[in-house]
XYZ file of C-alpha atoms in Angstrom:
690
model
C 129.590 46.295 110.842
C 130.005 48.520 107.776
C 127.052 46.749 106.151
C 124.929 47.469 109.277
C 125.867 51.146 109.186
C 125.010 51.362 105.473
C 121.674 49.610 106.060
C 120.793 51.954 108.902
C 121.760 54.976 106.795
C 119.600 53.741 103.931
C 116.591 53.171 106.181
C 117.033 56.594 107.761
C 117.296 58.328 104.387
C 114.163 56.556 103.132
C 112.305 57.543 106.305
C 113.381 61.160 105.896
C 112.348 61.119 102.252
C 108.940 59.757 103.248
C 108.471 62.557 105.777
C 109.418 65.121 103.156
C 107.103 63.642 100.566
C 104.131 63.318 102.909
C 104.184 66.161 105.449
C 100.455 65.691 106.121
C 101.061 62.354 107.829
C 101.490 63.962 111.260
C 99.622 67.291 111.507
C 100.580 69.523 114.399
C 97.894 69.674 117.122
C 96.930 72.812 119.067
C 94.041 74.115 121.112
C 93.903 77.289 119.023
C 95.217 77.714 115.488
C 95.449 81.353 114.361
C 95.846 82.112 110.677
C 97.310 85.555 110.036
C 100.107 87.627 111.597
C 98.284 90.891 112.310
C 98.091 92.726 115.615
C 94.880 90.819 116.405
C 96.771 87.543 116.032
C 99.303 88.558 118.672
C 96.782 89.618 121.314
C 94.703 86.500 120.641
C 97.716 84.231 121.032
C 98.876 85.969 124.197
C 95.417 85.664 125.747
C 95.179 81.970 124.884
C 98.578 81.296 126.477
C 97.641 83.310 129.578
C 94.587 81.080 129.897
C 96.708 77.931 129.702
C 96.071 76.761 126.135
C 98.377 75.731 123.338
C 98.362 78.061 120.361
C 100.196 78.616 117.095
C 100.269 81.542 114.690
C 100.407 80.469 111.063
C 101.317 83.631 109.195
C 101.562 84.277 105.468
C 103.690 87.290 106.375
C 107.298 87.350 107.512
C 106.741 90.348 109.766
C 104.355 90.377 112.715
C 101.858 93.135 113.451
C 100.254 93.910 110.099
C 99.608 97.636 109.688
C 100.687 98.446 113.246
C 104.251 97.535 112.308
C 103.758 98.301 108.617
C 103.758 102.090 108.749
C 100.535 102.995 110.567
C 102.263 104.584 113.523
C 99.800 107.467 113.909
C 97.183 105.459 115.773
C 93.575 106.003 114.733
C 92.362 105.562 118.274
C 89.162 107.574 118.623
C 88.326 107.743 122.344
C 91.399 106.330 124.092
C 89.367 105.608 127.226
C 87.591 102.915 125.186
C 90.854 100.975 124.762
C 91.794 98.410 127.417
C 93.257 94.968 127.960
C 96.130 93.748 125.818
C 95.497 96.490 123.270
C 96.281 99.150 125.858
C 99.200 97.016 127.076
C 100.746 97.240 123.598
C 100.712 101.049 123.650
C 102.067 101.058 127.210
C 104.966 98.863 126.061
C 105.619 101.315 123.229
C 105.802 104.111 125.807
C 108.336 102.147 127.878
C 110.522 101.828 124.792
C 110.549 105.597 124.297
C 111.264 106.173 127.974
C 114.772 104.858 127.256
C 117.283 107.519 126.111
C 118.651 105.083 123.539
C 115.331 105.222 121.659
C 116.004 108.797 120.548
C 118.555 108.762 117.745
C 117.595 111.669 115.467
C 115.639 113.714 117.971
C 115.452 114.519 121.654
C 112.287 113.402 123.461
C 111.433 116.967 124.447
C 111.461 117.906 120.741
C 108.616 115.507 119.990
C 105.178 116.760 121.062
C 103.525 113.328 121.259
C 105.986 112.039 123.855
C 104.767 113.006 127.289
C 106.925 111.766 130.105
C 104.113 111.264 132.606
C 101.736 109.412 130.257
C 101.357 105.655 130.625
C 100.878 104.956 126.924
C 102.213 106.332 123.652
C 100.041 106.336 120.551
C 102.496 107.334 117.828
C 105.578 105.283 117.068
C 108.094 104.112 114.478
C 107.282 100.909 112.560
C 110.312 98.980 113.794
C 109.392 99.788 117.402
C 105.938 98.249 116.976
C 107.439 95.134 115.411
C 109.945 94.896 118.272
C 107.100 94.975 120.816
C 105.186 92.243 118.971
C 108.290 90.047 118.748
C 108.943 90.570 122.458
C 105.393 89.465 123.265
C 105.784 86.328 121.164
C 109.072 85.506 122.907
C 107.781 86.339 126.390
C 104.773 84.034 126.071
C 106.657 81.385 124.065
C 104.209 81.484 121.180
C 105.218 79.391 118.169
C 105.018 81.315 114.893
C 105.478 79.883 111.423
C 106.023 82.546 108.791
C 105.634 82.755 105.033
C 103.058 79.960 105.176
C 100.121 80.559 102.826
C 96.799 78.826 103.232
C 95.853 76.487 100.410
C 92.638 78.365 99.688
C 91.324 75.745 97.247
C 91.870 72.546 99.210
C 93.516 73.456 102.508
C 90.530 73.625 104.856
C 89.264 70.268 106.073
C 85.818 70.291 107.708
C 83.709 67.602 109.346
C 80.389 67.849 111.185
C 80.298 71.626 110.882
C 83.804 72.088 112.282
C 87.185 72.900 110.827
C 89.443 69.930 111.517
C 92.691 71.251 110.060
C 94.236 73.772 107.695
C 97.015 73.033 105.203
C 99.363 75.551 103.631
C 100.716 75.579 100.090
C 103.980 74.115 101.358
C 102.068 71.029 102.556
C 102.175 71.716 106.298
C 99.012 70.834 108.196
C 97.806 72.283 111.495
C 95.003 70.724 113.502
C 93.117 72.484 116.277
C 90.028 72.604 118.461
C 89.269 76.225 117.550
C 90.480 78.248 114.554
C 90.776 81.985 114.150
C 91.105 84.088 111.001
C 93.065 87.275 111.754
C 93.921 88.202 108.161
C 92.813 91.481 106.606
C 91.443 89.522 103.646
C 89.399 86.838 105.444
C 90.985 83.991 103.469
C 90.406 81.247 106.049
C 86.838 82.401 106.594
C 86.111 82.286 102.860
C 87.842 78.941 102.324
C 85.769 77.483 105.156
C 82.556 78.328 103.302
C 81.416 81.167 105.560
C 79.023 83.811 104.197
C 80.616 87.170 103.497
C 80.197 90.378 101.517
C 82.522 92.463 99.327
C 81.674 96.034 98.377
C 79.123 98.565 99.554
C 75.587 97.652 100.525
C 72.666 99.873 99.613
C 71.459 102.130 102.423
C 68.155 100.304 102.694
C 69.751 96.914 103.506
C 70.526 97.800 107.143
C 68.608 101.058 107.534
C 71.678 103.253 106.966
C 72.324 106.719 105.531
C 76.062 106.622 104.773
C 76.438 103.376 102.811
C 76.486 102.786 99.072
C 77.575 105.313 96.465
C 78.328 108.747 97.941
C 78.686 111.758 95.649
C 76.722 114.478 97.465
C 78.624 113.941 100.711
C 82.046 113.556 99.076
C 83.525 116.844 100.275
C 86.700 115.604 101.992
C 89.760 114.591 99.989
C 88.062 116.234 97.068
C 89.283 118.627 94.383
C 89.027 122.061 95.976
C 88.422 123.846 92.684
C 87.383 122.797 89.162
C 90.080 120.778 87.373
C 89.587 119.669 83.773
C 89.526 115.904 83.281
C 90.883 116.042 79.731
C 94.400 115.732 78.327
C 93.906 119.080 76.611
C 92.061 121.240 79.105
C 88.317 121.450 78.465
C 88.609 119.423 75.224
C 86.730 116.099 75.520
C 88.096 115.019 72.132
C 91.603 114.807 73.619
C 90.590 111.971 75.965
C 90.661 111.627 79.712
C 93.732 112.107 81.856
C 95.247 108.993 83.423
C 93.459 107.546 86.458
C 90.118 109.172 85.651
C 87.238 106.795 84.904
C 84.744 107.388 82.109
C 82.077 105.514 84.104
C 79.561 107.420 86.183
C 79.558 106.550 89.904
C 75.895 105.574 90.218
C 72.978 106.872 92.256
C 73.704 107.894 95.839
C 72.897 105.231 98.420
C 72.888 102.344 95.933
C 75.048 99.242 96.216
C 78.123 98.331 94.197
C 80.972 95.826 94.402
C 83.720 98.451 94.614
C 85.936 99.032 97.651
C 87.639 102.033 99.178
C 91.172 102.885 98.090
C 94.337 101.322 99.493
C 97.734 102.925 100.023
C 100.989 102.349 101.874
C 101.464 104.239 105.138
C 104.970 105.500 104.365
C 107.607 106.249 106.958
C 109.551 109.268 105.677
C 112.214 111.349 107.396
C 113.950 114.717 107.185
C 117.044 113.433 109.032
C 119.675 113.485 106.268
C 121.907 110.901 107.919
C 118.987 108.445 108.014
C 117.549 109.248 104.606
C 117.234 107.371 101.321
C 116.472 109.459 98.245
C 113.108 108.758 96.617
C 113.788 106.129 93.937
C 112.534 106.389 90.376
C 110.212 103.385 90.140
C 110.363 100.850 87.356
C 108.115 101.856 84.452
C 107.696 105.409 85.748
C 105.514 107.528 83.469
C 104.929 111.184 84.404
C 101.680 111.160 82.406
C 100.171 109.044 85.198
C 100.452 112.150 87.417
C 99.383 114.807 84.904
C 96.194 115.413 86.884
C 98.245 116.028 90.023
C 100.491 118.410 88.117
C 97.491 120.367 86.855
C 96.013 120.485 90.357
C 99.266 121.775 91.849
C 99.633 124.375 89.098
C 96.128 125.551 89.949
C 97.321 126.423 93.439
C 96.609 123.382 95.610
C 98.870 123.414 98.693
C 97.729 120.325 100.598
C 100.450 117.794 99.687
C 101.975 117.732 103.170
C 98.830 117.957 105.302
C 99.029 114.299 106.392
C 102.757 114.047 106.959
C 101.962 113.267 110.583
C 105.054 113.538 112.797
C 106.477 110.372 114.338
C 109.483 110.095 116.668
C 113.014 110.684 115.385
C 112.104 113.208 112.675
C 109.874 110.725 110.841
C 106.295 110.584 109.626
C 103.382 108.294 109.219
C 102.328 109.614 105.816
C 98.713 109.069 104.850
C 96.372 110.084 102.044
C 95.262 113.692 101.873
C 93.468 115.665 99.194
C 91.992 115.098 95.770
C 95.076 113.367 94.310
C 97.319 111.731 96.865
C 98.766 108.411 98.011
C 95.381 106.640 97.820
C 95.376 104.685 94.550
C 91.692 105.182 93.768
C 89.924 102.491 91.763
C 92.878 100.114 91.378
C 92.016 97.497 94.011
C 88.500 96.283 93.225
C 89.491 92.668 92.583
C 91.947 92.411 95.495
C 89.660 90.728 98.097
C 88.844 87.688 95.954
C 92.044 87.635 93.879
C 94.593 84.820 93.783
C 97.837 85.305 95.674
C 99.586 86.001 92.379
C 97.056 88.631 91.342
C 97.212 90.274 94.766
C 100.971 90.589 94.406
C 100.442 92.311 91.067
C 98.000 94.756 92.686
C 100.397 95.406 95.582
C 103.273 95.989 93.156
C 101.175 98.395 91.090
C 100.280 100.330 94.250
C 103.958 100.471 95.220
C 104.957 101.755 91.781
C 102.137 104.306 91.826
C 103.060 105.653 95.237
C 106.803 105.742 94.561
C 105.983 107.504 91.305
C 103.851 110.021 93.221
C 106.834 110.857 95.412
C 109.274 110.967 92.501
C 106.950 113.146 90.416
C 106.531 115.770 93.119
C 110.263 115.751 93.901
C 111.472 115.941 90.295
C 108.898 116.885 87.651
C 109.336 120.393 86.186
C 105.562 120.947 86.226
C 105.507 120.946 90.027
C 105.662 124.424 91.625
C 109.107 125.118 93.047
C 107.980 125.714 96.626
C 106.207 122.334 96.725
C 109.143 120.577 95.059
C 111.710 122.110 97.392
C 109.706 121.037 100.406
C 109.316 117.470 99.116
C 113.058 117.204 98.546
C 113.668 117.745 102.248
C 112.154 114.273 102.769
C 113.304 110.759 101.971
C 112.608 107.159 102.918
C 113.823 106.199 106.393
C 117.012 104.136 106.115
C 116.385 102.248 109.374
C 112.813 101.166 108.535
C 111.737 98.139 106.462
C 115.404 97.315 105.944
C 114.697 94.004 104.177
C 112.228 95.573 101.735
C 114.097 98.516 100.244
C 112.884 100.781 103.061
C 109.341 100.387 101.738
C 106.441 99.198 103.981
C 105.929 95.430 103.883
C 102.166 95.751 104.424
C 99.732 97.506 102.111
C 96.818 99.215 103.853
C 93.951 96.820 103.175
C 91.288 99.151 104.503
C 88.568 96.683 103.620
C 88.272 93.343 101.841
C 85.790 90.612 102.709
C 83.398 91.160 105.609
C 81.702 88.189 107.243
C 77.910 87.957 107.429
C 77.347 86.505 110.887
C 74.444 86.262 113.354
C 74.723 90.021 113.972
C 75.836 92.513 111.323
C 77.252 95.680 112.848
C 75.685 98.660 111.078
C 75.318 102.426 111.259
C 72.221 102.464 113.546
C 74.152 100.376 116.104
C 77.154 102.682 115.994
C 74.905 105.719 116.438
C 73.149 104.034 119.408
C 69.835 104.088 117.555
C 69.649 100.297 117.735
C 70.850 98.082 120.626
C 73.989 95.977 120.231
C 74.016 92.653 122.110
C 76.956 90.999 123.884
C 79.650 93.671 123.897
C 83.218 92.323 123.663
C 84.894 95.677 123.101
C 84.307 99.239 122.006
C 84.879 101.224 118.868
C 84.706 105.011 118.685
C 86.449 106.249 115.532
C 84.682 108.065 112.701
C 82.686 106.062 110.202
C 85.453 106.522 107.674
C 85.404 105.446 104.048
C 88.142 106.615 101.718
C 87.336 107.463 98.127
C 86.179 104.651 95.867
C 85.964 106.202 92.391
C 87.436 109.088 90.400
C 85.242 110.223 87.536
C 84.445 113.140 85.206
C 81.262 115.066 85.970
C 78.831 116.558 83.463
C 80.842 119.790 83.389
C 84.050 118.029 82.391
C 85.715 118.342 85.801
C 87.314 115.602 87.896
C 85.524 114.456 91.043
C 86.172 111.806 93.651
C 83.397 109.656 95.108
C 83.053 107.692 98.316
C 84.824 109.606 101.064
C 82.792 109.692 104.270
C 83.989 110.890 107.683
C 81.144 111.033 110.179
C 81.487 110.426 113.906
C 79.235 107.838 115.537
C 78.500 110.211 118.406
C 80.516 108.353 121.038
C 81.986 104.968 121.887
C 79.811 102.017 120.905
C 79.848 98.263 121.709
C 80.875 95.599 119.197
C 78.881 92.378 119.444
C 80.353 88.940 120.123
C 77.899 87.691 117.492
C 79.763 89.751 114.885
C 82.977 87.721 115.279
C 81.302 84.298 115.020
C 79.910 82.762 111.836
C 76.354 81.521 111.661
C 76.179 78.285 113.630
C 75.004 76.240 110.644
C 78.135 77.275 108.731
C 80.850 76.527 111.295
C 80.994 76.036 115.067
C 84.703 76.465 115.795
C 85.839 79.550 113.882
C 86.248 83.135 115.120
C 86.867 86.166 112.894
C 87.984 89.282 114.826
C 89.289 91.279 111.832
C 86.912 90.704 108.892
C 84.015 91.060 111.302
C 80.358 90.853 110.386
C 79.691 94.454 109.471
C 78.312 96.760 106.821
C 80.744 98.777 104.733
C 80.241 102.043 106.578
C 80.219 100.513 110.070
C 83.446 98.696 109.221
C 84.907 102.102 108.385
C 84.907 102.796 112.119
C 85.593 99.295 113.445
C 88.639 98.721 111.203
C 91.178 100.343 113.532
C 94.256 98.580 114.861
C 93.469 99.130 118.579
C 90.019 97.621 117.967
C 91.466 94.608 116.138
C 93.690 93.942 119.156
C 90.701 94.275 121.486
C 88.638 91.848 119.413
C 91.549 89.423 119.105
C 91.843 89.164 122.881
C 88.097 88.813 123.373
C 87.767 86.170 120.665
C 90.588 84.139 122.199
C 88.894 84.313 125.609
C 85.702 82.934 124.069
C 87.704 80.241 122.271
C 89.165 78.978 125.547
C 85.720 78.874 127.149
C 84.366 76.905 124.189
C 87.267 74.461 124.468
C 86.838 73.991 128.227
C 83.138 73.187 127.859
C 83.434 71.399 124.515
C 80.765 73.610 122.965
C 80.309 75.657 119.809
C 81.721 79.174 119.875
C 78.162 80.417 119.339
C 77.088 78.758 122.613
C 79.596 80.463 124.914
C 77.768 81.910 127.907
C 77.985 85.663 127.494
C 77.706 86.460 131.203
C 80.790 84.338 131.915
C 82.594 85.839 128.926
C 81.776 89.363 130.027
C 83.034 88.700 133.559
C 86.367 87.363 132.300
C 86.863 90.182 129.791
C 86.240 92.812 132.456
C 88.609 91.011 134.825
C 91.278 91.148 132.106
C 90.926 94.904 131.674
C 88.716 95.083 128.612
C 86.413 98.105 128.345
C 82.977 96.859 127.305
C 80.609 99.675 128.198
C 80.768 103.467 128.293
C 77.873 105.681 129.236
C 76.605 107.570 126.238
C 74.322 110.513 126.769
C 71.181 110.174 124.682
C 70.836 112.795 121.991
C 67.732 114.221 120.435
C 67.123 112.832 116.980
C 68.708 114.928 114.272
C 66.430 117.331 112.457
C 67.007 116.862 108.731
C 65.261 119.329 106.456
C 64.518 118.498 102.844
C 65.541 121.511 100.706
C 62.951 120.523 98.089
C 60.143 120.952 100.617
C 61.236 124.281 102.056
C 59.943 127.785 101.461
C 61.571 129.815 98.699
C 64.582 128.957 96.559
C 67.003 126.818 98.581
C 70.628 126.215 97.578
C 72.218 123.398 99.594
C 75.939 123.189 100.391
C 76.170 120.246 97.951
C 75.399 122.741 95.143
C 77.679 125.532 96.374
C 80.998 126.509 94.779
C 83.800 125.913 97.280
C 87.206 127.543 97.395
C 89.390 125.325 99.579
C 88.586 122.092 101.374
C 85.219 122.046 103.181
C 84.734 118.665 104.916
C 81.182 117.451 105.467
C 79.727 116.813 108.917
C 76.397 115.971 110.509
C 77.348 115.920 114.179
C 75.260 118.894 115.357
C 71.522 118.393 114.955
C 69.376 120.500 112.643
C 70.623 120.815 109.076
C 69.407 121.014 105.513
C 69.905 118.008 103.211
C 72.617 115.436 103.965
C 74.686 117.548 106.363
C 76.726 120.738 106.461
C 80.325 121.647 105.686
C 82.989 123.423 107.735
C 86.268 125.194 107.041
C 88.431 123.006 109.371
C 89.375 126.296 111.108
C 92.346 126.280 108.756
C 93.458 128.134 105.622
C 91.789 130.867 103.600
C 88.479 129.585 102.240
C 85.122 130.693 100.889
C 81.867 129.123 99.752
C 79.379 130.670 97.316
C 75.668 129.837 97.019
C 74.298 130.943 93.649
C 70.709 131.110 92.344
C 70.113 131.716 88.649
C 67.207 133.040 86.610
C 65.614 134.788 89.568
C 62.382 136.652 88.902
C 62.955 140.298 89.772
C 61.618 141.134 93.202
C 62.361 141.497 96.903
C 63.719 138.426 98.721
C 64.443 137.620 102.353
C 68.003 136.205 102.279
C 68.488 133.479 104.881
C 71.597 131.503 105.822
C 71.466 128.066 107.476
C 74.115 126.923 109.944
C 74.392 124.782 113.078
C 75.469 126.844 116.063
C 78.101 125.731 118.555
C 80.496 127.269 121.050
C 83.473 126.654 118.774
C 81.936 128.603 115.860
C 83.051 132.037 114.704
C 81.044 135.047 115.855
C 82.219 137.171 112.915
C 81.651 135.142 109.731
C 81.944 137.483 106.695
C 78.953 137.417 104.316
C 78.471 139.169 100.998
C 75.465 139.257 98.669
C 75.782 140.132 94.991
C 73.127 140.435 92.308
C 73.419 141.572 88.717
C 77.185 141.771 89.137
C 76.931 144.314 91.993
C 77.598 143.883 95.694
C 74.463 144.805 97.620
C 75.357 143.612 101.122
C 78.470 143.073 103.223
C 78.315 142.065 106.880
C 78.877 139.248 109.387
C 76.841 136.613 111.198
C 77.426 135.135 114.650
C 77.447 131.334 114.400
C 77.780 130.935 118.153
C 74.150 132.010 118.460
C 71.234 129.744 117.567
C 69.602 130.669 114.231
C 66.336 132.524 114.813
C 64.217 130.892 112.071
C 63.253 127.290 112.927
C 66.630 126.985 114.723
C 68.187 126.535 111.283
C 68.155 129.843 109.357
C 69.044 133.426 110.179
C 67.874 136.316 108.019
C 70.506 138.843 106.945
C 67.933 141.168 105.376
C 65.585 141.762 102.478
C 67.050 142.773 99.119
C 65.932 143.401 95.554
C 67.338 140.573 93.432
C 67.035 139.566 89.804
C 68.735 137.228 87.334
C 71.670 135.745 89.218
C 72.319 136.234 92.929
C 75.195 134.888 95.030
C 75.610 134.673 98.795
C 79.239 134.089 99.826
C 80.633 133.093 103.229
C 84.357 133.228 103.965
C 86.661 132.577 106.892
C 88.860 135.630 106.518
C 89.748 137.046 109.924
C 87.320 134.807 111.822
C 87.640 133.797 115.481
C 86.410 130.174 115.231
C 85.028 127.538 112.900
C 82.880 128.560 109.942
C 80.059 126.231 108.940
C 77.901 126.449 105.837
C 74.691 124.524 105.310
C 72.316 126.251 102.886
C 70.987 129.568 101.650
C 67.278 130.314 101.118
C 65.889 133.169 99.061
C 62.287 133.673 100.155
C 60.082 136.031 98.089
C 58.651 138.902 100.125
C 54.991 139.503 99.344
């Protein structure tokens, strides 16, 4: 009997050892295998389960929800009426959480402006609340999730006859499915499966765009508001460049490069002392890394706290703002294609940089006292990211790989200048690229390059053919996050509500492909559209046609024309091109905030009489009392105001403020002192009077 027991034990131990040594022998089988643990993964899995299919989420992350639970609580939603289905359901569940009195620990609900008792949804939230909602969804729909499982990117994707058969993780676990979905921010499964993709910025002429490629002339937002020397010793090139300033020139506007917009962590900070952790001094901290910030602050910049967006319970979602902020410009170029080990190095460097940014402002003696005192009212939130030192577990991968599918979403589609087939959801947010490069200009001053924030003009459809690969590359993969899109179009699409929308729609298509045993590219769109609408997705919104924008070339205009790109700005003047009829690449505005001015200067003028004209785009929200001064030869020769509510009288672009004798150097200055609305500035023309 004892011998029998020993024999059985030996056989069992050998069997167990065999299973451990060869985990691939029995791959797990599912209808839908989702790789990635982002918000899109959750809505996709829920939709598949609601439609009666088996599904698994294989996540390299331990926490579900990606950026939605990783600090991005201030939802970049655009037009909220464009958000439906399971995406809207998520925000409605968040609202239900905050309807409970127990949700308010450091604040009363009536003290928080974004909580409105009668609203169905809530769009700003704490990170742990978002994660709680995602975990509840997974439990409610009994969705299996395996965490901390990393795709074997070299050998882990098995394909046959144009299909993915299975994926294997670095731990040796294999998952087999009928349809696969890549919901990562990086597009690792897509790339490993041999799908075409792009990294970096395309040239404008590739897809008929105006906002792609290198952008220096338009880079007004998150820019240095006044000249700041790039050198260790001010204005001395021999002393070398300050840290985090590149000696490479950015390139010609509109041309392609392989660089990507900056990443950061969306920090959750708090002023509630009982829930606060003091900003730590990061390992390897070097105040010289922030010398440029110190110089900028000493020069009078006051914008440090402009994107400390309030979240419930005396917290923030803290995002990049200004010329030198939490965006770690130029330090992520190799992230999309990097190994896991290299990505961790990049993430760690970003963490150290951002913690150092906080520590520098809170402690360095070069920081003005009023700024330092205000920063020291804040700290990390003790009840957030509790297993990661109260630091976000997800870096903001604003952009990595982007698939090249049957349809590439691009700027003309977003602007409704080109039709978009097979809508599976809507986007509506600004075409938003953060800065890509920080460089020294020919005057020795620091400049940022790449920031673009231009609205598409309304909600726009996103094509089903932008979430499928080309049929010849793979017939059973869907990619609702790293969608087929140009760089600048992705700047609008890349919002968490949109990822959830696309996740649900992609899962619906996956089920239809499974039921009919067809390629994902062959799903009947009419049937897909009917089901998506039945499930609450918003696929179409009427968009009033707009007259084509009138863009005037300053080089072809009468007189001497100084564009806003050449003007000297005091304060932040973001660029826009929403209202038709402007000179050059757009116009700038004062944000209706702060004390600001903008000066248009012409040099070496031939003595004579000139008609002085100011270009602006009129609108009902403009100021009717914009102060204007004209100086020439060091003397003020005009002081008055213009009414920017009224349409300009010359070609609907310029208004004349009078004829003046000018010579040598002349400057026309607009300011926003004492105004009653927005101030816009486009160009100034000095036209000789014969």
